[in-house]
Amino acid sequence: MTTVDSLLRRPVRWNRPLLWLTAAAAVLALVSAVGIVADDRILTGVPIWLKPFKFAVSFVLYAWTLAWMLAILPRRSRAAEWSGIVVVGVAVVELAIIVTQVARGTTSHYNVATPFDAILWSAMGTSIMVLFLAQVVIGVVTLRQRIPDRVAAYAIRLGLAVSLLGMALGFLMTSQVTDGGAIGAHSVGVEDGGPGMPITGWSTVGGDLRISHFVGLHALQALPLLAYAMGRWTGWVPRARARLMLIIGCAYAVLVLLLTWQALRAQPLLQPDGLTLAALAALAAVTTVASITVVRRTT
């Protein structure tokens, strides 16, 4: 039977546009890193080049992961391949707008200060919706195809599903109304641009919807990597690993929802109240007990 390890090693048919996007985003990440050091402009409380840096790194991971997922499918899917190309087009639009606004010295997200800003923000909103639908198509294709290794199948399908959840939660940011009447913000209970954590910029004085958005999106990498680690460094039989992947994937989705709930209640990530801690402890306990039970019964 094919293992996750062999899926990572075997020769594959890569989606070249997604690989080109990976390379281009990597170059943009390097340029943005230089900009963070060389350009002393500050926007919303952080270096102006931090946003393109974070988005570029995110697209490096996203594009490469999707390219790998498409490459290991047992049968090549025209719908999935074209969806990958759509992702590339959307990413180019998104990154181009972010860099354009940095060059103009203004924000890209939620910016409707001028007609031109509003057009760019509208284009970004549309592009993200298209990206979401393209990933839905890829998710449906992975559900319809029979991936020989159940552990890999669960990791890929759950990763895509939880990633879609994280992407969908991003739309909460566009519906927020700030005290100033502006529509769109990532902070809850405080204005955007206040005190934040290093690198991520997540608010340290209020809720921040970017946290669950980030955690959800990167299930796309986290769950396949976990599947690989279990196959590589544990002696658990495939049935145990498959069941564990189901448990952990579901727990991951619940964690994303809990982080969203925490943010919507205007709580900083590192300052949860008793109710949030109790919910997180309950999730950890249930996940741990279920995991231990599976390992004991199948090994």
Coordinates of C-alpha atoms in Angstrom, one line a residue:
M1 CA 0.0 0.0 0.0
T2 CA 1.2 3.5 -0.8
T3 CA 2.4 5.4 2.3
V4 CA 2.5 9.2 2.9
D5 CA 6.3 8.9 2.8
S6 CA 6.2 7.4 -0.6
L7 CA 3.7 10.0 -1.8
L8 CA 6.2 12.7 -0.9
R9 CA 9.1 10.9 -2.6
R10 CA 7.6 9.4 -5.8
P11 CA 7.9 11.2 -9.2
V12 CA 4.9 13.3 -9.8
R13 CA 3.3 15.5 -12.5
W14 CA 3.5 19.0 -11.1
N15 CA 1.1 21.8 -12.0
R16 CA 3.7 24.2 -13.5
P17 CA 1.7 27.4 -13.1
L18 CA 1.5 26.7 -9.3
L19 CA 5.2 26.1 -9.2
W20 CA 5.8 29.4 -11.0
L21 CA 3.6 31.1 -8.5
T22 CA 5.6 29.5 -5.7
A23 CA 8.9 30.9 -7.2
A24 CA 7.4 34.4 -7.9
A25 CA 6.0 34.6 -4.4
A26 CA 9.4 33.6 -2.9
V27 CA 11.1 36.4 -4.9
L28 CA 8.5 38.9 -3.6
A29 CA 9.1 37.6 0.0
L30 CA 12.8 38.4 -0.4
V31 CA 12.1 41.8 -1.9
S32 CA 9.6 42.6 0.9
A33 CA 12.1 41.5 3.5
V34 CA 14.6 44.0 2.1
G35 CA 11.9 46.6 2.1
I36 CA 11.1 46.0 5.8
V37 CA 14.8 46.8 6.6
A38 CA 15.4 49.5 4.0
D39 CA 12.1 51.4 4.1
D40 CA 11.3 53.1 7.3
R41 CA 7.6 53.9 6.5
I42 CA 5.1 52.7 9.1
L43 CA 1.5 51.8 8.2
T44 CA -1.2 50.7 10.7
G45 CA 1.5 50.5 13.3
V46 CA 3.9 48.1 11.4
P47 CA 6.5 48.4 8.7
I48 CA 4.8 49.1 5.4
W49 CA 6.4 46.1 3.7
L50 CA 5.3 43.6 6.3
K51 CA 1.9 42.9 4.7
P52 CA 3.4 41.9 1.2
F53 CA 6.0 39.8 3.1
K54 CA 3.4 37.9 5.0
F55 CA 1.2 37.4 2.0
A56 CA 4.1 36.3 -0.2
V57 CA 5.2 33.7 2.3
S58 CA 1.7 32.5 2.6
F59 CA 1.3 32.1 -1.1
V60 CA 4.6 30.2 -1.3
L61 CA 3.3 27.6 1.1
Y62 CA -0.2 27.6 -0.4
A63 CA 0.8 27.3 -4.0
W64 CA 3.4 24.6 -3.4
T65 CA 1.0 22.5 -1.2
L66 CA -1.7 22.7 -3.9
A67 CA 0.8 21.7 -6.6
W68 CA 1.8 18.7 -4.5
M69 CA -1.8 17.7 -3.8
L70 CA -2.7 17.8 -7.4
A71 CA 0.4 15.9 -8.4
I72 CA -0.3 12.9 -6.2
L73 CA -3.9 12.4 -7.2
P74 CA -4.2 8.9 -8.8
R75 CA -5.8 10.4 -12.0
R76 CA -5.1 13.8 -13.5
S77 CA -8.2 16.0 -13.2
R78 CA -8.7 18.7 -15.8
A79 CA -11.1 20.6 -13.5
A80 CA -8.5 20.5 -10.7
E81 CA -5.7 21.6 -13.0
W82 CA -7.7 24.5 -14.3
S83 CA -8.6 25.4 -10.8
G84 CA -4.9 25.6 -10.0
I85 CA -4.4 28.0 -12.9
V86 CA -7.3 30.1 -11.5
V87 CA -5.5 30.2 -8.1
V88 CA -2.4 31.5 -9.8
G89 CA -4.3 34.3 -11.6
V90 CA -6.1 35.3 -8.4
A91 CA -2.8 35.3 -6.4
V92 CA -1.2 37.5 -9.0
V93 CA -4.0 40.0 -8.8
E94 CA -4.0 39.9 -5.0
L95 CA -0.2 40.4 -4.7
A96 CA -0.1 43.1 -7.4
I97 CA -2.7 45.2 -5.6
I98 CA -0.9 44.8 -2.2
V99 CA 2.4 45.9 -3.7
T100 CA 0.7 48.8 -5.7
Q101 CA -0.8 50.1 -2.5
V102 CA 2.5 49.8 -0.6
A103 CA 4.2 51.8 -3.4
R104 CA 1.4 54.5 -3.0
G105 CA 2.0 54.5 0.8
T106 CA -1.5 53.3 1.7
T107 CA -3.4 50.3 2.8
S108 CA -4.9 47.6 0.5
H109 CA -7.5 46.0 2.7
Y110 CA -10.8 47.8 3.5
N111 CA -9.5 50.9 1.8
V112 CA -12.2 52.9 0.1
A113 CA -10.7 56.3 0.7
T114 CA -10.7 57.2 -3.0
P115 CA -12.5 55.8 -6.0
F116 CA -9.2 54.1 -7.1
D117 CA -8.7 52.6 -3.7
A118 CA -12.3 51.3 -3.7
I119 CA -11.8 49.7 -7.1
L120 CA -8.7 47.9 -5.9
W121 CA -10.4 46.7 -2.8
S122 CA -13.4 45.5 -4.7
A123 CA -11.1 43.6 -7.1
M124 CA -9.4 42.0 -4.0
G125 CA -12.8 40.9 -2.6
T126 CA -13.8 39.4 -5.9
S127 CA -10.5 37.6 -6.3
I128 CA -10.7 36.0 -2.9
M129 CA -14.2 34.7 -3.7
V130 CA -12.9 33.2 -6.9
L131 CA -10.0 31.6 -5.0
F132 CA -12.4 30.1 -2.5
L133 CA -14.5 28.5 -5.3
A134 CA -11.4 27.2 -7.1
Q135 CA -10.3 25.4 -3.9
V136 CA -13.9 24.0 -3.5
V137 CA -13.5 22.4 -6.9
I138 CA -10.1 20.9 -5.9
G139 CA -11.7 19.6 -2.7
V140 CA -14.5 18.0 -4.6
V141 CA -12.0 16.3 -6.9
T142 CA -10.0 14.9 -4.0
L143 CA -13.3 13.5 -2.5
R144 CA -14.2 11.8 -5.8
Q145 CA -10.8 10.2 -6.4
R146 CA -9.6 7.1 -4.5
I147 CA -6.3 7.9 -2.9
P148 CA -4.8 4.5 -2.0
D149 CA -3.4 5.6 1.4
R150 CA -6.3 6.3 3.8
V151 CA -4.0 8.4 6.1
A152 CA -2.9 10.6 3.2
A153 CA -6.5 10.8 1.9
Y154 CA -7.8 12.0 5.3
A155 CA -5.0 14.5 5.7
I156 CA -5.5 16.0 2.3
R157 CA -9.3 16.2 2.4
L158 CA -9.4 17.5 6.0
G159 CA -6.6 19.9 5.2
L160 CA -8.6 21.3 2.3
A161 CA -11.8 21.4 4.2
V162 CA -10.4 23.2 7.3
S163 CA -8.5 25.5 5.0
L164 CA -11.8 26.5 3.4
L165 CA -13.2 27.1 6.8
G166 CA -10.3 29.4 7.6
M167 CA -10.8 31.2 4.3
A168 CA -14.5 31.6 4.9
L169 CA -13.9 33.1 8.3
G170 CA -11.9 35.8 6.5
F171 CA -15.2 37.2 5.3
L172 CA -16.1 38.1 8.9
M173 CA -13.4 40.8 8.6
T174 CA -15.1 42.4 5.6
S175 CA -18.5 42.7 7.4
Q176 CA -17.2 44.4 10.6
V177 CA -18.2 48.0 11.1
T178 CA -15.7 50.1 13.0
D179 CA -16.5 52.9 15.4
G180 CA -15.6 55.3 12.7
G181 CA -18.2 53.8 10.4
A182 CA -15.7 52.1 8.1
I183 CA -16.7 48.6 6.9
G184 CA -14.0 46.0 7.3
A185 CA -11.5 45.4 10.1
H186 CA -9.5 42.5 11.5
S187 CA -9.5 43.7 15.1
V188 CA -12.5 43.4 17.5
G189 CA -13.1 45.8 20.3
V190 CA -10.2 48.0 19.3
E191 CA -9.1 49.9 16.2
D192 CA -6.8 48.2 13.7
G193 CA -3.1 49.3 14.0
G194 CA -2.9 49.1 17.8
P195 CA -0.3 47.2 19.8
G196 CA 0.4 43.8 18.3
M197 CA 2.5 40.7 18.5
P198 CA 5.9 40.6 16.8
I199 CA 5.9 39.6 13.1
T200 CA 2.2 38.6 13.0
G201 CA 0.9 41.9 14.3
W202 CA -2.0 40.2 16.0
S203 CA -3.7 42.5 18.5
T204 CA -2.5 42.2 22.1
V205 CA -5.3 44.5 23.4
G206 CA -8.4 43.1 21.6
G207 CA -9.7 40.3 19.5
D208 CA -8.1 39.6 16.2
L209 CA -9.9 37.6 13.5
R210 CA -6.6 37.0 11.6
I211 CA -5.6 34.4 14.1
S212 CA -8.3 31.8 13.3
H213 CA -8.0 32.8 9.6
F214 CA -4.3 32.0 9.7
V215 CA -4.6 28.8 11.7
G216 CA -7.4 27.5 9.5
L217 CA -5.6 28.3 6.2
H218 CA -2.5 26.4 7.3
A219 CA -4.3 23.2 8.1
L220 CA -3.5 22.6 4.4
Q221 CA 0.1 22.1 5.4
A222 CA -0.2 21.0 9.1
L223 CA -2.4 17.9 8.6
P224 CA -0.4 16.4 5.7
L225 CA 2.8 17.1 7.7
L226 CA 1.3 15.3 10.7
A227 CA 0.4 12.4 8.6
Y228 CA 3.9 12.2 7.3
A229 CA 5.4 12.4 10.8
M230 CA 3.1 9.6 12.1
G231 CA 4.1 7.4 9.2
R232 CA 7.8 8.2 9.6
W233 CA 8.4 8.2 13.3
T234 CA 5.7 6.0 14.9
G235 CA 5.1 2.3 14.7
W236 CA 1.3 2.7 14.6
V237 CA -0.6 0.6 12.0
P238 CA -2.3 2.4 9.1
R239 CA -5.7 1.9 10.6
A240 CA -4.7 3.6 13.8
R241 CA -3.0 6.5 12.0
A242 CA -6.1 7.0 9.8
R243 CA -8.4 7.2 12.8
L244 CA -6.0 9.5 14.6
M245 CA -6.0 11.8 11.5
L246 CA -9.8 11.9 11.6
I247 CA -9.8 12.8 15.3
I248 CA -7.1 15.4 15.0
G249 CA -8.5 16.9 11.8
C250 CA -11.9 17.4 13.5
A251 CA -10.2 18.8 16.6
Y252 CA -8.3 21.2 14.4
A253 CA -11.5 22.5 12.9
V254 CA -13.1 23.0 16.4
L255 CA -9.9 24.9 17.5
V256 CA -10.4 27.3 14.5
L257 CA -13.9 27.9 15.6
L258 CA -12.9 28.4 19.2
L259 CA -10.2 31.0 18.2
T260 CA -12.9 32.8 16.2
W261 CA -15.2 32.8 19.1
Q262 CA -12.5 34.2 21.3
A263 CA -11.7 37.0 18.9
L264 CA -15.4 37.9 18.4
R265 CA -15.5 38.4 22.2
A266 CA -12.7 41.0 21.9
Q267 CA -10.1 38.8 23.7
P268 CA -6.4 38.9 22.8
L269 CA -5.0 35.5 22.0
L270 CA -2.7 35.4 25.1
Q271 CA -5.4 36.8 27.5
P272 CA -8.2 34.2 27.4
D273 CA -10.9 34.4 30.0
G274 CA -12.0 31.4 32.1
L275 CA -14.7 30.4 29.7
T276 CA -12.3 30.3 26.8
L277 CA -9.7 28.3 28.8
A278 CA -12.4 25.8 29.8
A279 CA -13.5 25.3 26.2
L280 CA -9.9 24.8 25.1
A281 CA -9.2 22.4 28.0
A282 CA -12.3 20.4 27.1
L283 CA -11.2 20.2 23.5
A284 CA -7.7 19.1 24.5
A285 CA -9.1 16.5 26.9
V286 CA -11.6 15.0 24.4
T287 CA -8.9 14.8 21.7
T288 CA -6.4 13.2 24.0
V289 CA -8.8 10.6 25.4
A290 CA -10.0 9.7 21.9
S291 CA -6.5 9.5 20.5
I292 CA -5.2 7.3 23.4
T293 CA -8.3 5.0 23.0
V294 CA -7.6 4.6 19.3
V295 CA -3.9 3.8 19.7
R296 CA -4.6 1.2 22.5
R297 CA -7.3 -0.6 20.5
T298 CA -5.5 -0.7 17.2
T299 CA -1.9 -1.5 18.3

